[in-house]
Short mmCIF file of C-alpha atoms in Angstrom, two decimals:
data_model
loop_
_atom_site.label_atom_id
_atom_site.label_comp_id
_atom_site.label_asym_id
_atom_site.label_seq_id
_atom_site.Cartn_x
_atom_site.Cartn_y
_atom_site.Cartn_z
CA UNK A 1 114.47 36.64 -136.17
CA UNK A 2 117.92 36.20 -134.45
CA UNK A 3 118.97 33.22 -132.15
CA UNK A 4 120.79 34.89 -128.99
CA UNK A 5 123.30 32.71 -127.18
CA UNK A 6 124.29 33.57 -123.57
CA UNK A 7 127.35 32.36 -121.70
CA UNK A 8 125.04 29.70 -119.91
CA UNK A 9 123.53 28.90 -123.13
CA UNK A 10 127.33 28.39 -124.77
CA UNK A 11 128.47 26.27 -121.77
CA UNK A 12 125.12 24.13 -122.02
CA UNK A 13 125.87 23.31 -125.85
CA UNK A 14 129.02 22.42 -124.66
CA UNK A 15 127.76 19.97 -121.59
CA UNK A 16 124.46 18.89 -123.92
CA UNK A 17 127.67 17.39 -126.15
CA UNK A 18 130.58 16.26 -123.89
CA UNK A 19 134.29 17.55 -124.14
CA UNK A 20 135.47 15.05 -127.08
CA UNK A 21 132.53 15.73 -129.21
CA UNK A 22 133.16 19.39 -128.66
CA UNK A 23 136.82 19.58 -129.18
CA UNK A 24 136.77 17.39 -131.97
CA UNK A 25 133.71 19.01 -134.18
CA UNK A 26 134.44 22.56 -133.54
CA UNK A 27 138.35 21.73 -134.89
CA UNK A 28 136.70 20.23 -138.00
CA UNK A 29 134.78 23.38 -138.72
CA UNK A 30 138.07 25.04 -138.49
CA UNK A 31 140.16 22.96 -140.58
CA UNK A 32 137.37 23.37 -143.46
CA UNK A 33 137.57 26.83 -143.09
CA UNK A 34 141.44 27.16 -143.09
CA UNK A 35 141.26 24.63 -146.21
CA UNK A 36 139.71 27.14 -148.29
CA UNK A 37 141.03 29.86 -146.89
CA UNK A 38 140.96 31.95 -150.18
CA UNK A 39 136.99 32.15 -150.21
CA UNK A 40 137.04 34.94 -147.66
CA UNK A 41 137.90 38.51 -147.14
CA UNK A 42 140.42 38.85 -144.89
CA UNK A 43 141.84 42.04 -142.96
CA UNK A 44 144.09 42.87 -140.05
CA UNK A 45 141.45 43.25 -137.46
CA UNK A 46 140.73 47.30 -136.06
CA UNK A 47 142.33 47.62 -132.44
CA UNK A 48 141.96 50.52 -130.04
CA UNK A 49 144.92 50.73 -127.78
CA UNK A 50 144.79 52.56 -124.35
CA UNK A 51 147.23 52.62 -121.56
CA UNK A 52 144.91 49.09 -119.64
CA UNK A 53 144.59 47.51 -122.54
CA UNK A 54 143.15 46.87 -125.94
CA UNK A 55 139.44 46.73 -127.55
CA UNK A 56 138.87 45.30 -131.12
CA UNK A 57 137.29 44.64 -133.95
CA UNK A 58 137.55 41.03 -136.08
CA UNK A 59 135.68 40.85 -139.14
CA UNK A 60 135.47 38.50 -142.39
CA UNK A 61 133.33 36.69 -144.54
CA UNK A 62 132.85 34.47 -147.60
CA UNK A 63 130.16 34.15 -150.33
CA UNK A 64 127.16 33.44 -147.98
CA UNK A 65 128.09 34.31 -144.33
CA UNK A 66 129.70 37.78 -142.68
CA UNK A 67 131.21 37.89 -139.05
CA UNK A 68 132.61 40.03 -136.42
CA UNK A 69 133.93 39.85 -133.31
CA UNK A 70 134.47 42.27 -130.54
CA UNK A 71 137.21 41.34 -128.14
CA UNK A 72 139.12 43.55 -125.78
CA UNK A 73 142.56 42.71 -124.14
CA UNK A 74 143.03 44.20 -120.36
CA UNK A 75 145.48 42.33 -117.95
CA UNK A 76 144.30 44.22 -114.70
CA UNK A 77 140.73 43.19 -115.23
CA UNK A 78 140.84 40.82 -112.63
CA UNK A 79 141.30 42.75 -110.02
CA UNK A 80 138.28 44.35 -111.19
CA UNK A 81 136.43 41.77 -110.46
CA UNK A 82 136.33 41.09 -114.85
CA UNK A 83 137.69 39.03 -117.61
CA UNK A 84 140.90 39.85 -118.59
CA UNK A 85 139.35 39.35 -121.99
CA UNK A 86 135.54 39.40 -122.75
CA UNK A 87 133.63 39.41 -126.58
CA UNK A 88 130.98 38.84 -128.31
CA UNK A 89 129.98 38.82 -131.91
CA UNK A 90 127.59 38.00 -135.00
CA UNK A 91 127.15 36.09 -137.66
CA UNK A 92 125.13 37.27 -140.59
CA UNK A 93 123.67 36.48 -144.15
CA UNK A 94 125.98 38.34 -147.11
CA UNK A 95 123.08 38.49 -149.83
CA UNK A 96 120.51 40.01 -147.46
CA UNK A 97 122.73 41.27 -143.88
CA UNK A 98 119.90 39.75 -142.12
CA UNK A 99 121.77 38.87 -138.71
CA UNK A 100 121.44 35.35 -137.69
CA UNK A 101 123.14 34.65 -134.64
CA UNK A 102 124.60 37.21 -131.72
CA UNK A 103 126.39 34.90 -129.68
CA UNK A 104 129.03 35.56 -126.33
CA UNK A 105 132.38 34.93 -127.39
CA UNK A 106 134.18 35.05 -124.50
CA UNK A 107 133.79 31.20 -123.51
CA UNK A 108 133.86 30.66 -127.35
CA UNK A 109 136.92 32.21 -128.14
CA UNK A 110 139.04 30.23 -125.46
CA UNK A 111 137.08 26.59 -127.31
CA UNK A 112 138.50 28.11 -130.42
CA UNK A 113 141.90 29.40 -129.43
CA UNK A 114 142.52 25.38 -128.46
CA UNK A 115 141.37 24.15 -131.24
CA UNK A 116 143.40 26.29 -133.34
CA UNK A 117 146.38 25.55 -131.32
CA UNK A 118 145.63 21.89 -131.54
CA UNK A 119 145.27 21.79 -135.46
CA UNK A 120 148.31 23.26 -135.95
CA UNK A 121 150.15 21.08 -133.34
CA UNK A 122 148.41 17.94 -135.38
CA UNK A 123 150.27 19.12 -138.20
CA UNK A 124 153.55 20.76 -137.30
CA UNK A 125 154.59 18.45 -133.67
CA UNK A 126 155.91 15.07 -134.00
CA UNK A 127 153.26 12.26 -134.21
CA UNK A 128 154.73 10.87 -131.09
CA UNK A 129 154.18 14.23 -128.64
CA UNK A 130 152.70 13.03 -125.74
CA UNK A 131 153.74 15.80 -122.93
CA UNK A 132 153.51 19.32 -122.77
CA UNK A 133 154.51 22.21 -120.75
CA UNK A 134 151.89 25.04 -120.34
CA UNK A 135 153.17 28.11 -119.33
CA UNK A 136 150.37 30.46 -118.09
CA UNK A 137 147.63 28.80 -116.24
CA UNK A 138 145.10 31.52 -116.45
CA UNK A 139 141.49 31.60 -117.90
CA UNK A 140 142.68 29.67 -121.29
CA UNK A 141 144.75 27.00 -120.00
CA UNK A 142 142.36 24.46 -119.28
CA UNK A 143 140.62 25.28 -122.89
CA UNK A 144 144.63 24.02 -123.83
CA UNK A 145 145.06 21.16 -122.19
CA UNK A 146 141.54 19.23 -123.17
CA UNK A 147 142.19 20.49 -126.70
CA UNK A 148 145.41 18.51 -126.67
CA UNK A 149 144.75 16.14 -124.38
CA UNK A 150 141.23 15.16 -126.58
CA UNK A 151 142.84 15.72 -129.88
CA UNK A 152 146.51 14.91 -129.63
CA UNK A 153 146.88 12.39 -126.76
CA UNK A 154 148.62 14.42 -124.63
CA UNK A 155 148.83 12.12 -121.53
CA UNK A 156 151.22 14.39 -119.49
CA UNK A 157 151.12 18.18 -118.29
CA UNK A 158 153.88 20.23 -116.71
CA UNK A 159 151.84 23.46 -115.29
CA UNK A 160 153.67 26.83 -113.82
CA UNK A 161 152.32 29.82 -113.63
CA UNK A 162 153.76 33.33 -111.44
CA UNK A 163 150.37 33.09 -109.60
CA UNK A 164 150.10 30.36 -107.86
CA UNK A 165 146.79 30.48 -107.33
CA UNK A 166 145.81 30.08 -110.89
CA UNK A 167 148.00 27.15 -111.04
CA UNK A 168 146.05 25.45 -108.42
CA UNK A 169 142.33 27.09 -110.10
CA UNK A 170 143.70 24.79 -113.38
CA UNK A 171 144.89 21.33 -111.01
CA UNK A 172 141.67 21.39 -109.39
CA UNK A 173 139.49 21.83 -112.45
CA UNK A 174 141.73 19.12 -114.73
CA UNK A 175 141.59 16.50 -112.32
CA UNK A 176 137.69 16.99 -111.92
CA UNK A 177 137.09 16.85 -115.50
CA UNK A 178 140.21 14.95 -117.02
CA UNK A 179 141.43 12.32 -114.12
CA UNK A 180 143.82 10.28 -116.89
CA UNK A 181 146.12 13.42 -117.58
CA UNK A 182 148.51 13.56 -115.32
CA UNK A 183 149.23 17.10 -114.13
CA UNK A 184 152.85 17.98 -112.84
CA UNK A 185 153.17 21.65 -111.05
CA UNK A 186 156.72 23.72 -111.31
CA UNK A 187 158.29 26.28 -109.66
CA UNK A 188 159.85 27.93 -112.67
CA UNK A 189 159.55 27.92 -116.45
CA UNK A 190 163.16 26.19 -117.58
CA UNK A 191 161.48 23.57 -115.16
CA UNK A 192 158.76 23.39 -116.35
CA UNK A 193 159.87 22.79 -120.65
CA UNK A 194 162.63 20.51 -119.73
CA UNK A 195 162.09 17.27 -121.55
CA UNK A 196 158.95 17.70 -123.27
CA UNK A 197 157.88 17.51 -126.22
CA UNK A 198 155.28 20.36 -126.68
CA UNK A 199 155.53 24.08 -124.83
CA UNK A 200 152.36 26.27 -125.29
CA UNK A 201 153.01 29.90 -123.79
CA UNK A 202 149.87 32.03 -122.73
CA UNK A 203 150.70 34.61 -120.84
CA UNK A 204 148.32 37.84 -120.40
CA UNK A 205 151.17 40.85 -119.21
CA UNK A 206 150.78 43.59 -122.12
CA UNK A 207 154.27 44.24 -122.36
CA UNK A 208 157.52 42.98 -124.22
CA UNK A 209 158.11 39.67 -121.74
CA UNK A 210 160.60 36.54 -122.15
CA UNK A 211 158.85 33.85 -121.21
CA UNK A 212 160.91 31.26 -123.29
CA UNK A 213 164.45 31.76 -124.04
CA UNK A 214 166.94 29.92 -127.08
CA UNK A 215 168.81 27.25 -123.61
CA UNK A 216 165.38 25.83 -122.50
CA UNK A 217 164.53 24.87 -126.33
CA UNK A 218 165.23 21.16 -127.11
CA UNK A 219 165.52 19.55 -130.04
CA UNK A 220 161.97 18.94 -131.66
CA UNK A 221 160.11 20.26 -130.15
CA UNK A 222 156.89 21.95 -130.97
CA UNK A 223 156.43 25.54 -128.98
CA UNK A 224 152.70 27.08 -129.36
CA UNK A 225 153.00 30.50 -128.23
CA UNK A 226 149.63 32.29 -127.74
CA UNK A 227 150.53 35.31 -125.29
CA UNK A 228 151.94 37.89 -127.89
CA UNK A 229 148.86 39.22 -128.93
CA UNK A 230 149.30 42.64 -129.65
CA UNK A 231 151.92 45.39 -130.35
CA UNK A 232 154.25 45.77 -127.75
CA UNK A 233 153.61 41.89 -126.38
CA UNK A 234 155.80 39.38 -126.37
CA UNK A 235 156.46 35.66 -125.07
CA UNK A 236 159.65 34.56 -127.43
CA UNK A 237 163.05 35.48 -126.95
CA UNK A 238 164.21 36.63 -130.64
CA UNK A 239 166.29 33.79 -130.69
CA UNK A 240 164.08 31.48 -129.85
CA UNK A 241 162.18 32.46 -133.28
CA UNK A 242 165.50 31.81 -134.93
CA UNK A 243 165.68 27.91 -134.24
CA UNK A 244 163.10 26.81 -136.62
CA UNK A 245 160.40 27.90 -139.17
CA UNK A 246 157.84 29.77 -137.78
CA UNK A 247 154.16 29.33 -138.73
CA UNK A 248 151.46 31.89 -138.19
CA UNK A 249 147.31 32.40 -139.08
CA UNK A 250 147.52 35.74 -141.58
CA UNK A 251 151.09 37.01 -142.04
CA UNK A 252 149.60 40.86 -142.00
CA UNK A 253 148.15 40.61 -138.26
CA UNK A 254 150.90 38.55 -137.02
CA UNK A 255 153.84 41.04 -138.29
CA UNK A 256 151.67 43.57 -136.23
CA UNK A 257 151.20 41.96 -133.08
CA UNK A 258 152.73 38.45 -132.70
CA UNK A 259 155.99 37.63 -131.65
CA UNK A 260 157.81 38.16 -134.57
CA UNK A 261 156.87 41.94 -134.46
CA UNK A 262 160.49 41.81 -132.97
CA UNK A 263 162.26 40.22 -136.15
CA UNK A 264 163.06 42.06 -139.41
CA UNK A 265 160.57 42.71 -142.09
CA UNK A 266 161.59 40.11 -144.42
CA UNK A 267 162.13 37.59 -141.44
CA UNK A 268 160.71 34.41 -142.86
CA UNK A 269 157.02 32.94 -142.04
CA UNK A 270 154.62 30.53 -143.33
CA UNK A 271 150.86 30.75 -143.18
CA UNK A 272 149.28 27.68 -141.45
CA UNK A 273 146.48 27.26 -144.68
CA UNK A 274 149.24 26.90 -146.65
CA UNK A 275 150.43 23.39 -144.84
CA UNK A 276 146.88 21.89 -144.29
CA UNK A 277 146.31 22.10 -147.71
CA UNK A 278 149.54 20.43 -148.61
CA UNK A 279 151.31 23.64 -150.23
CA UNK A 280 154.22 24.24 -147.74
CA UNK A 281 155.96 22.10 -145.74
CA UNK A 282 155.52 21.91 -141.93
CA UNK A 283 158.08 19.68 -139.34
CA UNK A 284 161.10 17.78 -141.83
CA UNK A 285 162.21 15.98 -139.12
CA UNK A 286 161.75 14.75 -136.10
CA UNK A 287 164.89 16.71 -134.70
CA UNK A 288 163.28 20.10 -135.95
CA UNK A 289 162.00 22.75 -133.54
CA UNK A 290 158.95 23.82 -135.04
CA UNK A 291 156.77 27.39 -134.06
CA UNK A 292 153.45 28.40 -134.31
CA UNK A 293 153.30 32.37 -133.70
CA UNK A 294 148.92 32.51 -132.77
CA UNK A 295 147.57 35.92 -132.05
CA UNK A 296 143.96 34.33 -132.74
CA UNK A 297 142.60 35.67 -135.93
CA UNK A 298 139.18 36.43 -137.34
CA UNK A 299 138.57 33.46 -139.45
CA UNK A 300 138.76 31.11 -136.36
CA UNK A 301 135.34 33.00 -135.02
CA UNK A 302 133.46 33.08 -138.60
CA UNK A 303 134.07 28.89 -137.75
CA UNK A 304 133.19 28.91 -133.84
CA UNK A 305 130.02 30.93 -134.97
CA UNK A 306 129.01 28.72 -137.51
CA UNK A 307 129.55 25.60 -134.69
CA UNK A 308 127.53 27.92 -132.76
CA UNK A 309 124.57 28.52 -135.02
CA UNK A 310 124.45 25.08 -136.33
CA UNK A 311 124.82 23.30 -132.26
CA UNK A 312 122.20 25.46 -131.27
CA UNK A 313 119.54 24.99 -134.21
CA UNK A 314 120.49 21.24 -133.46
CA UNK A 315 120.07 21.12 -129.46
CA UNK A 316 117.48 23.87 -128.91
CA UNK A 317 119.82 25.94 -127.44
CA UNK A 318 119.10 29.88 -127.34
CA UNK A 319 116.57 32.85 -127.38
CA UNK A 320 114.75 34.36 -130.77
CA UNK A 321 115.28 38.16 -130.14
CA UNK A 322 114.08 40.75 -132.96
CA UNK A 323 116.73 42.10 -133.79
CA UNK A 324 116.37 43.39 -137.17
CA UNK A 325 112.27 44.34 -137.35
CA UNK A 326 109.89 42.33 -138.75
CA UNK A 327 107.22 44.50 -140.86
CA UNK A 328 104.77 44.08 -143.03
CA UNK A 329 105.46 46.43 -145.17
CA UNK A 330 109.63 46.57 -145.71
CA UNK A 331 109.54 50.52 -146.71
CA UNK A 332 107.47 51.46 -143.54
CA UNK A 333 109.88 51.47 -140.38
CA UNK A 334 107.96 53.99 -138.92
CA UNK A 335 105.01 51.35 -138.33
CA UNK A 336 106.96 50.15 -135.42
CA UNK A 337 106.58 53.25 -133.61
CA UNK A 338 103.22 53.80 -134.36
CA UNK A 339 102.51 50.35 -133.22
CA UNK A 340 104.30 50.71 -129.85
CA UNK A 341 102.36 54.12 -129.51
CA UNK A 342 99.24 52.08 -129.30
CA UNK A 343 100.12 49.69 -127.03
CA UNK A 344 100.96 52.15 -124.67
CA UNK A 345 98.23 54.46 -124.77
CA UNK A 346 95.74 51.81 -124.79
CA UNK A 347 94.94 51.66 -128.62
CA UNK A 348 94.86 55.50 -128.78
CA UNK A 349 96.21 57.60 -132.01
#
């Protein structure tokens, strides 16, 4: 059998637990992943492009466990009445493919976008970082700030956003759920970066975009840009990429569709695994400007779903579905028809 997990179900693990348990064990999982990040099969993931938007495919696995995700990417979804970005996805055993857990990923994958982005700040901002800009206050940004304000001690927030609406969605919902972070709005982004010490961009437009130019970077600071996400999407002025090392999930994907898509081939980059497990160097000083280049990659879900599985099993959380059939005899699939035959005719044929 195969434990189903709905939104509601997802978002009751997560209330069952409380934010800083949340935040905290579902970045564990992913640092042990990252850590031995050679145990798994790794691939650019499969994306179908379209003139709205994006659909793909996000697969890998290691010894005992095989995942996939299915994500799509449309911007105009919204006024649809829809997510700009919905998915779901499974986790299953290697030896047998007997699926274990089909689970939404849609609230999942904005839990473990921020905890990505909030390893990788632990280990590339300075120790000291206590405010940060956010610079697209969409369906992700409050995922963001708890992540950093749970994990890092971020005590301060400077908020803009082009809709202002969304800017006010993400004040109202921080202050109900995170009263001690202080939340600053702006009318612009230079505004917005100026003095702090962190700057996460997470825009949604599909298109080659600015967001963050060379003259509004200061001196060490950490810049996690999220937006540029796909071929032809971009958040970083080339320059900007320029002013320090850059550091990305799986240097394949990320030449694809992250921001340095816009750099040369042999432009320089640093896989994230290789500083958590102490074999490249991250920040050298606390005057460097340090970047991490996320476009979210399929590793990151193998760990959510495992968090998943093992939250549920532990809470009670979920539905046991038949997914795969359950027969008596393994070489007889055609029982199942036979048996539904029956039932419907009352026990006749």
């Amino acid at each position: 059998m195969t434990t189903l997990l709905t939104t509601s179900d997802v978002a009751n693990i997560m209330a069952l637990q409380g934010s800083q348990k949340v935040y905290t064990e579902l970045l564990d999982y992913v640092l042990a992943d990252f850590l031995r990040w050679q145990e798994f099969d790794k691939c650019a993931r499969v994306a179908s492009h379209s003139p709205t938007g994006v659909i793909e495919l996000m697969p890998t696995a290691d010894h005992e466990l095989y995942s996939f995700k299915f994500v799509n990417g449309h911007p105009n979804n919204p006024h649809a009445g829809l997510s700009t970005v919905m998915a779901f996805g499974a986790l299953a055993q290697v030896n047998t493919g007997e699926p274990l857990l089909i689970s939404e990923l849609t609230l999942t994958t904005a839990l473990r976008t921020a905890v990505t982005s909030a390893l990788a700040a632990r280990a590339l901002a300075r120790p000291d970082s206590r405010s940060m800009a956010l610079i697209g206050n969409g369906a992700q940004a409050e995922f963001q700030a708890l992540a950093f304000h749970t994990v890092l001690g971020i005590d301060t927030l400077h908020v803009y956003d082009v809709d202002e609406d969304a800017t006010r969605k993400l004040q109202a919902n921080l202050a109900a759920v995170a009263p001690s972070l202080r939340v600053v709005r702006f009318d612009g982004t230079a505004q917005a970066v100026k003095g702090v010490d962190i700057v996460t961009t997470v825009t949604a437009d599909k298109a080659y975009a600015t967001i963050l130019c060379a003259d509004m970077v200061e001196p060490g600071m950490h810049i996690n840009a999220l937006g540029g996400d796909c071929p032809g999407k971009t958040e970083l002025h080339a320059d900007v990429l320029k002013m320090g090392p850059v550091f990305v999930e799986y240097e394949p994907q990320t030449r694809i569709e992250g921001d340095v898509q816009q750099m040369p081939a042999d432009f320089p980059v640093t896989e994230l695994w290789r500083v958590l497990t102490g074999q490249a160097d991250g920040r050298q000083s606390a005057s460097d400007v340090t970047i991490f280049d996320s476009v979210g990659f399929a590793l990151e879900d193998f760990s959510a779903l495992r968090w998943l599985r093992d939250s549920a099993a532990r809470l009670g959380v979920g539905t046991r579905i038949e997914v795969a059939p359950q027969l008596q005899d393994p070489k007889n699939l055609f029982d199942v028809v036979r048996a539904a035959t029956r039932v419907t005719t009352g026990g006749a044929g």
